PDB file of C-alpha atoms and ligand atoms in Angstrom:
ATOM      1  CA  MET A   1     -13.560  21.155  -8.447  1.00  0.00           C
ATOM      2  CA  GLN A   2     -16.985  19.654  -9.280  1.00  0.00           C
ATOM      3  CA  SER A   3     -18.797  17.876  -6.477  1.00  0.00           C
ATOM      4  CA  ILE A   4     -18.328  14.123  -6.476  1.00  0.00           C
ATOM      5  CA  THR A   5     -20.028  11.330  -4.539  1.00  0.00           C
ATOM      6  CA  ILE A   6     -18.328   8.862  -2.194  1.00  0.00           C
ATOM      7  CA  GLU A   7     -18.901   6.062  -4.689  1.00  0.00           C
ATOM      8  CA  LYS A   8     -17.374   8.005  -7.593  1.00  0.00           C
ATOM      9  CA  ALA A   9     -14.439   9.292  -5.547  1.00  0.00           C
ATOM     10  CA  LEU A  10     -13.581   5.744  -4.512  1.00  0.00           C
ATOM     11  CA  PHE A  11     -14.047   4.429  -8.039  1.00  0.00           C
ATOM     12  CA  GLN A  12     -11.629   7.041  -9.391  1.00  0.00           C
ATOM     13  CA  ALA A  13      -9.080   6.338  -6.658  1.00  0.00           C
ATOM     14  CA  TYR A  14      -9.288   2.564  -7.305  1.00  0.00           C
ATOM     15  CA  GLN A  15      -7.869   3.196 -10.795  1.00  0.00           C
ATOM     16  CA  HIS A  16      -4.620   4.327  -9.183  1.00  0.00           C
ATOM     17  CA  ILE A  17      -4.157   2.916  -5.688  1.00  0.00           C
ATOM     18  CA  ASP A  18      -5.012  -0.121  -3.592  1.00  0.00           C
ATOM     19  CA  LYS A  19      -8.705  -0.324  -2.622  1.00  0.00           C
ATOM     20  CA  ILE A  20      -8.074  -0.604   1.108  1.00  0.00           C
ATOM     21  CA  ASP A  21      -5.719   2.376   0.976  1.00  0.00           C
ATOM     22  CA  ALA A  22      -8.310   4.454  -0.875  1.00  0.00           C
ATOM     23  CA  ARG A  23     -10.955   3.545   1.665  1.00  0.00           C
ATOM     24  CA  LEU A  24      -8.730   4.394   4.651  1.00  0.00           C
ATOM     25  CA  LEU A  25      -7.834   7.760   3.112  1.00  0.00           C
ATOM     26  CA  LEU A  26     -11.478   8.654   2.438  1.00  0.00           C
ATOM     27  CA  GLU A  27     -12.544   7.542   5.914  1.00  0.00           C
ATOM     28  CA  LYS A  28      -9.987   9.908   7.397  1.00  0.00           C
ATOM     29  CA  VAL A  29     -10.898  12.824   5.116  1.00  0.00           C
ATOM     30  CA  LEU A  30     -14.602  12.459   5.948  1.00  0.00           C
ATOM     31  CA  GLN A  31     -13.981  11.433   9.594  1.00  0.00           C
ATOM     32  CA  VAL A  32     -16.257   8.414   9.156  1.00  0.00           C
ATOM     33  CA  ASP A  33     -15.888   4.635   9.382  1.00  0.00           C
ATOM     34  CA  HIS A  34     -16.061   1.910   6.761  1.00  0.00           C
ATOM     35  CA  ALA A  35     -19.754   1.213   7.429  1.00  0.00           C
ATOM     36  CA  PHE A  36     -20.556   4.862   6.676  1.00  0.00           C
ATOM     37  CA  LEU A  37     -18.787   4.713   3.312  1.00  0.00           C
ATOM     38  CA  LEU A  38     -20.725   1.571   2.406  1.00  0.00           C
ATOM     39  CA  THR A  39     -24.088   2.966   3.424  1.00  0.00           C
ATOM     40  CA  HIS A  40     -23.703   6.497   1.953  1.00  0.00           C
ATOM     41  CA  PRO A  41     -22.424   5.940  -1.608  1.00  0.00           C
ATOM     42  CA  ASN A  42     -24.391   8.903  -2.949  1.00  0.00           C
ATOM     43  CA  GLN A  43     -23.255  11.459  -0.385  1.00  0.00           C
ATOM     44  CA  SER A  44     -21.268  14.267  -1.989  1.00  0.00           C
ATOM     45  CA  LEU A  45     -17.841  15.376  -0.837  1.00  0.00           C
ATOM     46  CA  THR A  46     -17.327  19.107  -0.293  1.00  0.00           C
ATOM     47  CA  SER A  47     -14.770  20.614  -2.661  1.00  0.00           C
ATOM     48  CA  GLN A  48     -12.303  20.826   0.228  1.00  0.00           C
ATOM     49  CA  GLN A  49     -12.785  17.130   1.063  1.00  0.00           C
ATOM     50  CA  SER A  50     -12.419  16.097  -2.526  1.00  0.00           C
ATOM     51  CA  GLU A  51      -9.265  18.215  -2.972  1.00  0.00           C
ATOM     52  CA  GLN A  52      -7.731  16.695   0.162  1.00  0.00           C
ATOM     53  CA  PHE A  53      -8.679  13.156  -0.866  1.00  0.00           C
ATOM     54  CA  PHE A  54      -7.227  13.343  -4.374  1.00  0.00           C
ATOM     55  CA  HIS A  55      -4.118  15.094  -3.076  1.00  0.00           C
ATOM     56  CA  TRP A  56      -3.572  12.118  -0.751  1.00  0.00           C
ATOM     57  CA  VAL A  57      -4.308   9.661  -3.563  1.00  0.00           C
ATOM     58  CA  THR A  58      -1.546  11.333  -5.621  1.00  0.00           C
ATOM     59  CA  GLN A  59       0.873  11.191  -2.690  1.00  0.00           C
ATOM     60  CA  ARG A  60       0.000   7.540  -2.100  1.00  0.00           C
ATOM     61  CA  LEU A  61       0.627   6.859  -5.777  1.00  0.00           C
ATOM     62  CA  GLN A  62       4.101   8.325  -5.248  1.00  0.00           C
ATOM     63  CA  GLY A  63       4.690   5.840  -2.426  1.00  0.00           C
ATOM     64  CA  MET A  64       3.858   7.813   0.724  1.00  0.00           C
ATOM     65  CA  PRO A  65       2.586   5.352   3.371  1.00  0.00           C
ATOM     66  CA  VAL A  66      -1.132   5.643   4.168  1.00  0.00           C
ATOM     67  CA  ALA A  67      -0.317   5.887   7.881  1.00  0.00           C
ATOM     68  CA  TYR A  68       1.815   8.999   7.329  1.00  0.00           C
ATOM     69  CA  LEU A  69      -0.957  10.604   5.268  1.00  0.00           C
ATOM     70  CA  THR A  70      -3.704   9.908   7.785  1.00  0.00           C
ATOM     71  CA  GLY A  71      -1.338  10.282  10.768  1.00  0.00           C
ATOM     72  CA  GLN A  72      -2.563   7.080  12.358  1.00  0.00           C
ATOM     73  CA  ARG A  73      -2.318   3.289  12.344  1.00  0.00           C
ATOM     74  CA  GLU A  74      -4.236   0.560  14.158  1.00  0.00           C
ATOM     75  CA  PHE A  75      -2.170  -1.756  16.307  1.00  0.00           C
ATOM     76  CA  TYR A  76      -3.435  -4.421  18.684  1.00  0.00           C
ATOM     77  CA  ASP A  77      -6.774  -2.935  19.735  1.00  0.00           C
ATOM     78  CA  SER A  78      -5.990   0.764  19.580  1.00  0.00           C
ATOM     79  CA  VAL A  79      -5.336   3.506  17.058  1.00  0.00           C
ATOM     80  CA  PHE A  80      -1.920   5.136  17.377  1.00  0.00           C
ATOM     81  CA  ARG A  81      -0.829   8.505  16.098  1.00  0.00           C
ATOM     82  CA  VAL A  82       2.258   8.272  13.893  1.00  0.00           C
ATOM     83  CA  SER A  83       4.543  10.757  12.161  1.00  0.00           C
ATOM     84  CA  HIS A  84       7.685  10.605  10.047  1.00  0.00           C
ATOM     85  CA  ALA A  85       9.634  10.473  13.325  1.00  0.00           C
ATOM     86  CA  VAL A  86       8.414   6.966  14.149  1.00  0.00           C
ATOM     87  CA  LEU A  87       8.185   3.573  12.501  1.00  0.00           C
ATOM     88  CA  ILE A  88       4.676   2.593  11.413  1.00  0.00           C
ATOM     89  CA  PRO A  89       3.556  -0.205  13.772  1.00  0.00           C
ATOM     90  CA  ARG A  90       3.484  -3.574  11.960  1.00  0.00           C
ATOM     91  CA  PRO A  91       0.927  -6.359  12.494  1.00  0.00           C
ATOM     92  CA  GLU A  92       3.747  -8.878  13.086  1.00  0.00           C
ATOM     93  CA  THR A  93       4.855  -6.867  16.133  1.00  0.00           C
ATOM     94  CA  GLU A  94       1.570  -7.759  17.852  1.00  0.00           C
ATOM     95  CA  LEU A  95       3.276 -11.099  18.582  1.00  0.00           C
ATOM     96  CA  LEU A  96       5.605  -9.331  20.998  1.00  0.00           C
ATOM     97  CA  VAL A  97       2.607  -7.881  22.854  1.00  0.00           C
ATOM     98  CA  ASP A  98       0.894 -11.294  22.990  1.00  0.00           C
ATOM     99  CA  LEU A  99       4.035 -12.896  24.441  1.00  0.00           C
ATOM    100  CA  ALA A 100       4.411 -10.135  27.017  1.00  0.00           C
ATOM    101  CA  LEU A 101       0.755 -10.427  28.078  1.00  0.00           C
ATOM    102  CA  ASP A 102       1.097 -14.206  28.441  1.00  0.00           C
ATOM    103  CA  LEU A 103       3.933 -13.638  30.854  1.00  0.00           C
ATOM    104  CA  ILE A 104       2.620 -10.732  32.928  1.00  0.00           C
ATOM    105  CA  PRO A 105       0.104 -11.705  35.635  1.00  0.00           C
ATOM    106  CA  VAL A 106      -3.039  -9.559  35.821  1.00  0.00           C
ATOM    107  CA  ASP A 107      -3.042  -9.429  39.600  1.00  0.00           C
ATOM    108  CA  ARG A 108       0.537  -8.428  40.392  1.00  0.00           C
ATOM    109  CA  VAL A 109       2.708  -5.367  39.888  1.00  0.00           C
ATOM    110  CA  CYS A 110       5.326  -6.087  37.229  1.00  0.00           C
ATOM    111  CA  LYS A 111       8.018  -3.788  35.916  1.00  0.00           C
ATOM    112  CA  ILE A 112       8.357  -3.803  32.142  1.00  0.00           C
ATOM    113  CA  LEU A 113      10.882  -2.029  29.923  1.00  0.00           C
ATOM    114  CA  ASP A 114      10.283  -1.286  26.229  1.00  0.00           C
ATOM    115  CA  LEU A 115      13.429  -0.244  24.375  1.00  0.00           C
ATOM    116  CA  GLY A 116      13.073   1.935  21.269  1.00  0.00           C
ATOM    117  CA  THR A 117       9.392   2.594  21.803  1.00  0.00           C
ATOM    118  CA  GLY A 118       8.739   4.798  18.727  1.00  0.00           C
ATOM    119  CA  SER A 119       5.000   5.528  18.652  1.00  0.00           C
ATOM    120  CA  GLY A 120       4.673   3.687  21.971  1.00  0.00           C
ATOM    121  CA  ALA A 121       2.513   0.975  20.378  1.00  0.00           C
ATOM    122  CA  ILE A 122       4.101  -1.951  22.247  1.00  0.00           C
ATOM    123  CA  ALA A 123       4.491  -0.277  25.653  1.00  0.00           C
ATOM    124  CA  ILE A 124       1.021   1.274  25.624  1.00  0.00           C
ATOM    125  CA  SER A 125      -0.711  -1.937  24.466  1.00  0.00           C
ATOM    126  CA  ILE A 126       0.984  -3.891  27.272  1.00  0.00           C
ATOM    127  CA  ALA A 127       0.202  -1.223  29.870  1.00  0.00           C
ATOM    128  CA  LYS A 128      -3.421  -0.980  28.746  1.00  0.00           C
ATOM    129  CA  HIS A 129      -4.008  -4.728  29.172  1.00  0.00           C
ATOM    130  CA  ARG A 130      -2.049  -5.015  32.418  1.00  0.00           C
ATOM    131  CA  PRO A 131      -3.129  -1.959  34.418  1.00  0.00           C
ATOM    132  CA  LEU A 132      -1.092  -3.022  37.453  1.00  0.00           C
ATOM    133  CA  SER A 133       2.147  -3.138  35.491  1.00  0.00           C
ATOM    134  CA  GLN A 134       4.611  -0.267  35.539  1.00  0.00           C
ATOM    135  CA  VAL A 135       6.026   0.238  32.076  1.00  0.00           C
ATOM    136  CA  ILE A 136       9.063   2.321  31.186  1.00  0.00           C
ATOM    137  CA  ALA A 137       9.441   3.112  27.498  1.00  0.00           C
ATOM    138  CA  VAL A 138      12.713   4.489  26.166  1.00  0.00           C
ATOM    139  CA  ASP A 139      13.533   6.178  22.883  1.00  0.00           C
ATOM    140  CA  ILE A 140      16.490   8.220  21.654  1.00  0.00           C
ATOM    141  CA  SER A 141      14.243  10.518  19.618  1.00  0.00           C
ATOM    142  CA  LEU A 142      12.505  13.406  21.382  1.00  0.00           C
ATOM    143  CA  GLU A 143       9.907  13.529  18.613  1.00  0.00           C
ATOM    144  CA  ALA A 144       9.152   9.840  19.173  1.00  0.00           C
ATOM    145  CA  ILE A 145       8.793  10.391  22.931  1.00  0.00           C
ATOM    146  CA  GLU A 146       6.382  13.254  22.235  1.00  0.00           C
ATOM    147  CA  ILE A 147       4.233  11.118  19.904  1.00  0.00           C
ATOM    148  CA  ALA A 148       4.278   8.160  22.320  1.00  0.00           C
ATOM    149  CA  SER A 149       3.292  10.373  25.274  1.00  0.00           C
ATOM    150  CA  TRP A 150       0.461  11.839  23.200  1.00  0.00           C
ATOM    151  CA  ASN A 151      -0.735   8.308  22.369  1.00  0.00           C
ATOM    152  CA  ALA A 152      -0.669   7.224  26.015  1.00  0.00           C
ATOM    153  CA  SER A 153      -2.706  10.182  27.165  1.00  0.00           C
ATOM    154  CA  ASN A 154      -5.085   9.925  24.207  1.00  0.00           C
ATOM    155  CA  LEU A 155      -5.705   6.268  25.079  1.00  0.00           C
ATOM    156  CA  GLN A 156      -5.936   7.114  28.790  1.00  0.00           C
ATOM    157  CA  VAL A 157      -3.101   4.790  29.694  1.00  0.00           C
ATOM    158  CA  SER A 158      -1.266   6.215  32.680  1.00  0.00           C
ATOM    159  CA  ASN A 159       1.007   3.336  33.739  1.00  0.00           C
ATOM    160  CA  VAL A 160       3.702   4.063  31.142  1.00  0.00           C
ATOM    161  CA  HIS A 161       6.550   6.411  31.838  1.00  0.00           C
ATOM    162  CA  PHE A 162       8.507   7.685  28.831  1.00  0.00           C
ATOM    163  CA  LEU A 163      12.226   8.282  28.990  1.00  0.00           C
ATOM    164  CA  LEU A 164      14.478  10.017  26.469  1.00  0.00           C
ATOM    165  CA  GLY A 165      17.755   8.145  26.102  1.00  0.00           C
ATOM    166  CA  LYS A 166      19.818   5.560  24.323  1.00  0.00           C
ATOM    167  CA  TRP A 167      18.849   1.984  25.215  1.00  0.00           C
ATOM    168  CA  PHE A 168      19.783   1.419  28.904  1.00  0.00           C
ATOM    169  CA  ASP A 169      21.793   4.628  29.398  1.00  0.00           C
ATOM    170  CA  GLU A 170      19.250   6.559  31.508  1.00  0.00           C
ATOM    171  CA  LEU A 171      18.004   3.658  33.637  1.00  0.00           C
ATOM    172  CA  SER A 172      20.575   3.715  36.467  1.00  0.00           C
ATOM    173  CA  GLN A 173      20.059   0.741  38.808  1.00  0.00           C
ATOM    174  CA  GLN A 174      16.480  -0.180  37.881  1.00  0.00           C
ATOM    175  CA  LYS A 175      15.557  -3.835  37.364  1.00  0.00           C
ATOM    176  CA  PHE A 176      12.661  -5.202  35.344  1.00  0.00           C
ATOM    177  CA  ASP A 177      10.611  -8.405  35.230  1.00  0.00           C
ATOM    178  CA  LEU A 178      10.451  -8.208  31.453  1.00  0.00           C
ATOM    179  CA  ILE A 179      12.276  -6.326  28.710  1.00  0.00           C
ATOM    180  CA  VAL A 180      10.681  -6.146  25.262  1.00  0.00           C
ATOM    181  CA  THR A 181      12.099  -4.490  22.196  1.00  0.00           C
ATOM    182  CA  ASN A 182      11.576  -4.024  18.490  1.00  0.00           C
ATOM    183  CA  PRO A 183      14.944  -2.450  17.707  1.00  0.00           C
ATOM    184  CA  PRO A 184      16.283  -1.475  14.277  1.00  0.00           C
ATOM    185  CA  TYR A 185      17.444  -4.710  12.642  1.00  0.00           C
ATOM    186  CA  VAL A 186      17.654  -4.249   8.879  1.00  0.00           C
ATOM    187  CA  ALA A 187      21.168  -4.416   7.397  1.00  0.00           C
ATOM    188  CA  GLU A 188      22.474  -0.976   6.364  1.00  0.00           C
ATOM    189  CA  ASN A 189      22.830  -1.852   2.688  1.00  0.00           C
ATOM    190  CA  ASP A 190      19.758  -4.037   2.391  1.00  0.00           C
ATOM    191  CA  PRO A 191      17.938  -3.083  -0.838  1.00  0.00           C
ATOM    192  CA  TYR A 192      14.705  -3.684   1.117  1.00  0.00           C
ATOM    193  CA  LEU A 193      15.241  -0.225   2.691  1.00  0.00           C
ATOM    194  CA  GLN A 194      14.636   1.312  -0.742  1.00  0.00           C
ATOM    195  CA  GLN A 195      11.251  -0.403  -1.124  1.00  0.00           C
ATOM    196  CA  GLY A 196       7.653   0.426  -0.169  1.00  0.00           C
ATOM    197  CA  ASP A 197       6.883   2.229   3.068  1.00  0.00           C
ATOM    198  CA  LEU A 198      10.439   1.807   4.386  1.00  0.00           C
ATOM    199  CA  ARG A 199      11.695   4.572   2.038  1.00  0.00           C
ATOM    200  CA  PHE A 200       9.709   7.078   4.084  1.00  0.00           C
ATOM    201  CA  GLU A 201      10.432   5.742   7.580  1.00  0.00           C
ATOM    202  CA  PRO A 202      13.216   6.948   9.909  1.00  0.00           C
ATOM    203  CA  LYS A 203      16.462   5.096   9.122  1.00  0.00           C
ATOM    204  CA  ILE A 204      17.410   5.286  12.794  1.00  0.00           C
ATOM    205  CA  ALA A 205      14.436   3.048  13.609  1.00  0.00           C
ATOM    206  CA  LEU A 206      15.144   0.566  10.828  1.00  0.00           C
ATOM    207  CA  SER A 207      18.782  -0.155  10.155  1.00  0.00           C
ATOM    208  CA  ALA A 208      21.596  -1.190  12.458  1.00  0.00           C
ATOM    209  CA  GLY A 209      25.070  -1.947  11.138  1.00  0.00           C
ATOM    210  CA  CYS A 210      26.229  -4.045   8.215  1.00  0.00           C
ATOM    211  CA  ASP A 211      24.249  -7.153   9.251  1.00  0.00           C
ATOM    212  CA  GLY A 212      21.449  -5.371  11.113  1.00  0.00           C
ATOM    213  CA  MET A 213      22.548  -6.967  14.392  1.00  0.00           C
ATOM    214  CA  ASP A 214      24.299  -4.027  16.108  1.00  0.00           C
ATOM    215  CA  CYS A 215      21.406  -2.944  18.352  1.00  0.00           C
ATOM    216  CA  ILE A 216      20.178  -6.485  19.005  1.00  0.00           C
ATOM    217  CA  ALA A 217      23.690  -7.522  20.103  1.00  0.00           C
ATOM    218  CA  HIS A 218      24.042  -4.491  22.387  1.00  0.00           C
ATOM    219  CA  ILE A 219      20.645  -5.109  23.981  1.00  0.00           C
ATOM    220  CA  ILE A 220      21.274  -8.826  24.574  1.00  0.00           C
ATOM    221  CA  GLN A 221      24.724  -8.167  26.033  1.00  0.00           C
ATOM    222  CA  SER A 222      23.437  -5.488  28.437  1.00  0.00           C
ATOM    223  CA  ALA A 223      19.971  -6.774  29.378  1.00  0.00           C
ATOM    224  CA  ALA A 224      20.837  -9.201  32.214  1.00  0.00           C
ATOM    225  CA  LYS A 225      22.012  -6.345  34.445  1.00  0.00           C
ATOM    226  CA  TYR A 226      18.563  -4.772  34.176  1.00  0.00           C
ATOM    227  CA  LEU A 227      16.523  -7.927  34.808  1.00  0.00           C
ATOM    228  CA  VAL A 228      15.421  -9.411  38.120  1.00  0.00           C
ATOM    229  CA  ASN A 229      16.233 -13.074  38.750  1.00  0.00           C
ATOM    230  CA  GLU A 230      14.204 -15.116  36.301  1.00  0.00           C
ATOM    231  CA  GLY A 231      13.268 -11.965  34.366  1.00  0.00           C
ATOM    232  CA  TRP A 232      12.668 -12.309  30.621  1.00  0.00           C
ATOM    233  CA  LEU A 233      13.938 -10.613  27.482  1.00  0.00           C
ATOM    234  CA  PHE A 234      11.954 -10.772  24.221  1.00  0.00           C
ATOM    235  CA  ILE A 235      13.355  -9.302  21.018  1.00  0.00           C
ATOM    236  CA  GLU A 236      11.728  -8.867  17.641  1.00  0.00           C
ATOM    237  CA  HIS A 237      14.181  -9.524  14.809  1.00  0.00           C
ATOM    238  CA  GLY A 238      14.447 -10.045  11.070  1.00  0.00           C
ATOM    239  CA  TYR A 239      13.320 -13.198   9.241  1.00  0.00           C
ATOM    240  CA  ASP A 240      16.891 -14.552   9.079  1.00  0.00           C
ATOM    241  CA  GLN A 241      18.233 -13.452  12.479  1.00  0.00           C
ATOM    242  CA  ALA A 242      16.707 -16.037  14.844  1.00  0.00           C
ATOM    243  CA  GLU A 243      19.809 -18.215  14.974  1.00  0.00           C
ATOM    244  CA  ALA A 244      22.175 -15.280  15.508  1.00  0.00           C
ATOM    245  CA  CYS A 245      19.913 -13.966  18.294  1.00  0.00           C
ATOM    246  CA  GLN A 246      19.767 -17.309  20.010  1.00  0.00           C
ATOM    247  CA  LEU A 247      23.566 -17.638  19.923  1.00  0.00           C
ATOM    248  CA  LEU A 248      23.902 -14.188  21.476  1.00  0.00           C
ATOM    249  CA  LEU A 249      21.349 -15.105  24.149  1.00  0.00           C
ATOM    250  CA  GLU A 250      23.314 -18.268  24.971  1.00  0.00           C
ATOM    251  CA  LYS A 251      26.572 -16.329  25.131  1.00  0.00           C
ATOM    252  CA  ALA A 252      24.959 -13.854  27.512  1.00  0.00           C
ATOM    253  CA  SER A 253      23.933 -16.829  29.737  1.00  0.00           C
ATOM    254  CA  PHE A 254      20.203 -16.670  29.150  1.00  0.00           C
ATOM    255  CA  ASN A 255      18.184 -19.802  29.954  1.00  0.00           C
ATOM    256  CA  LYS A 256      15.020 -21.249  28.469  1.00  0.00           C
ATOM    257  CA  ILE A 257      15.871 -19.688  25.121  1.00  0.00           C
ATOM    258  CA  CYS A 258      12.815 -19.739  22.914  1.00  0.00           C
ATOM    259  CA  CYS A 259      11.598 -18.432  19.594  1.00  0.00           C
ATOM    260  CA  TYR A 260       8.172 -17.678  18.201  1.00  0.00           C
ATOM    261  CA  ALA A 261       6.787 -17.425  14.693  1.00  0.00           C
ATOM    262  CA  ASP A 262       4.515 -14.639  13.508  1.00  0.00           C
ATOM    263  CA  LEU A 263       1.255 -15.269  11.640  1.00  0.00           C
ATOM    264  CA  ALA A 264       3.219 -15.640   8.399  1.00  0.00           C
ATOM    265  CA  GLY A 265       5.162 -18.520   9.980  1.00  0.00           C
ATOM    266  CA  ILE A 266       8.405 -16.502  10.183  1.00  0.00           C
ATOM    267  CA  ILE A 267      10.410 -16.727  13.391  1.00  0.00           C
ATOM    268  CA  ARG A 268      10.032 -13.150  14.505  1.00  0.00           C
ATOM    269  CA  VAL A 269      10.724 -13.077  18.242  1.00  0.00           C
ATOM    270  CA  SER A 270      13.465 -14.739  20.263  1.00  0.00           C
ATOM    271  CA  GLY A 271      13.838 -14.565  23.996  1.00  0.00           C
ATOM    272  CA  GLY A 272      15.208 -16.043  27.136  1.00  0.00           C
ATOM    273  CA  GLN A 273      15.173 -15.925  30.900  1.00  0.00           C
ATOM    274  CA  VAL A 274      18.015 -14.543  32.880  1.00  0.00           C
ATOM    275  CA  ASP A 275      19.867 -17.257  34.763  1.00  0.00           C
ATOM    276  CA  ALA A 276      18.849 -17.103  38.405  1.00  0.00           C
ATOM    277  CA  SER A 277      22.282 -18.305  39.486  1.00  0.00           C
ATOM    278  CA  SER A 278      24.338 -15.913  37.342  1.00  0.00           C
TER     279      SER A 278
HETATM  280  N1  LIG B   1       9.775  -5.177  10.741  1.00  0.00           N
HETATM  281  C1  LIG B   1      10.226  -4.071   9.945  1.00  0.00           C
HETATM  282  C2  LIG B   1      10.242  -4.458   8.495  1.00  0.00           C
HETATM  283  O1  LIG B   1      10.825  -5.456   8.185  1.00  0.00           O
HETATM  284  C3  LIG B   1      11.564  -3.567  10.361  1.00  0.00           C
HETATM  285  C4  LIG B   1      11.439  -2.958  11.688  1.00  0.00           C
HETATM  286  C5  LIG B   1      12.678  -2.936  12.469  1.00  0.00           C
HETATM  287  O2  LIG B   1      13.796  -2.857  11.951  1.00  0.00           O
HETATM  288  N2  LIG B   1      12.521  -3.006  13.725  1.00  0.00           N
HETATM  289  O3  LIG B   1       9.661  -3.784   7.691  1.00  0.00           O
END
């Protein structure tokens, strides 16, 4: 392959894929940042770099998510390794981290549980910003636990403990001040699963029963047993599941039931506090 400059490689890629995607792919191939691309338009790619870049551009054109090509995604203020075994962290999920950080004092030990941790993005972001907290992050997938553990050690976050298991099954008698979760919540037959990045993501992390509520319902029904008095549960859910979540929270005797909208104005997280008298 003939040598090609950064500017020309990007220009060619722009004919086929989104500009931001092309830039992220080239940054990863060259191991440089955006500023470098902007300031070195005439630098040539080696033939190996150019082959890798255009191979990724072709894969992207066929739908493969950028994060699976580069093996990474930014979330909150860190870069997380991802693979096909885990969901790609979404910007809207940062809301869950913000809510958790609002609740967790900086100067006190708090026990936090993250259910279905995937890449570990939520658990690790919380642990990083609240170094005194003790976070347990659970996932049913061994590959996910391996990726999440890698992310924690790469980001030098040591106050997260990863646990292989289904939801609460491996937790015995432990109680937490806060439970957070971004469980699978897309309905099994939702055509949305056949679109965009979701086609390449693990179904086990995305879909849950005919209305998408199976895991959410299980978590809400079981959570109180694992919360201290006045402990909180926050759940991320689909754009049309806020009401159903809130009903389940009421039925499970949660108090102070609340919901929060993401940056797009969609109610994305519902939660409640366990009834101190129950
Ligand atoms: N928020 C994801 C999406 O709608 C779904 C993730 C999930 O089911 N937890 O693309």
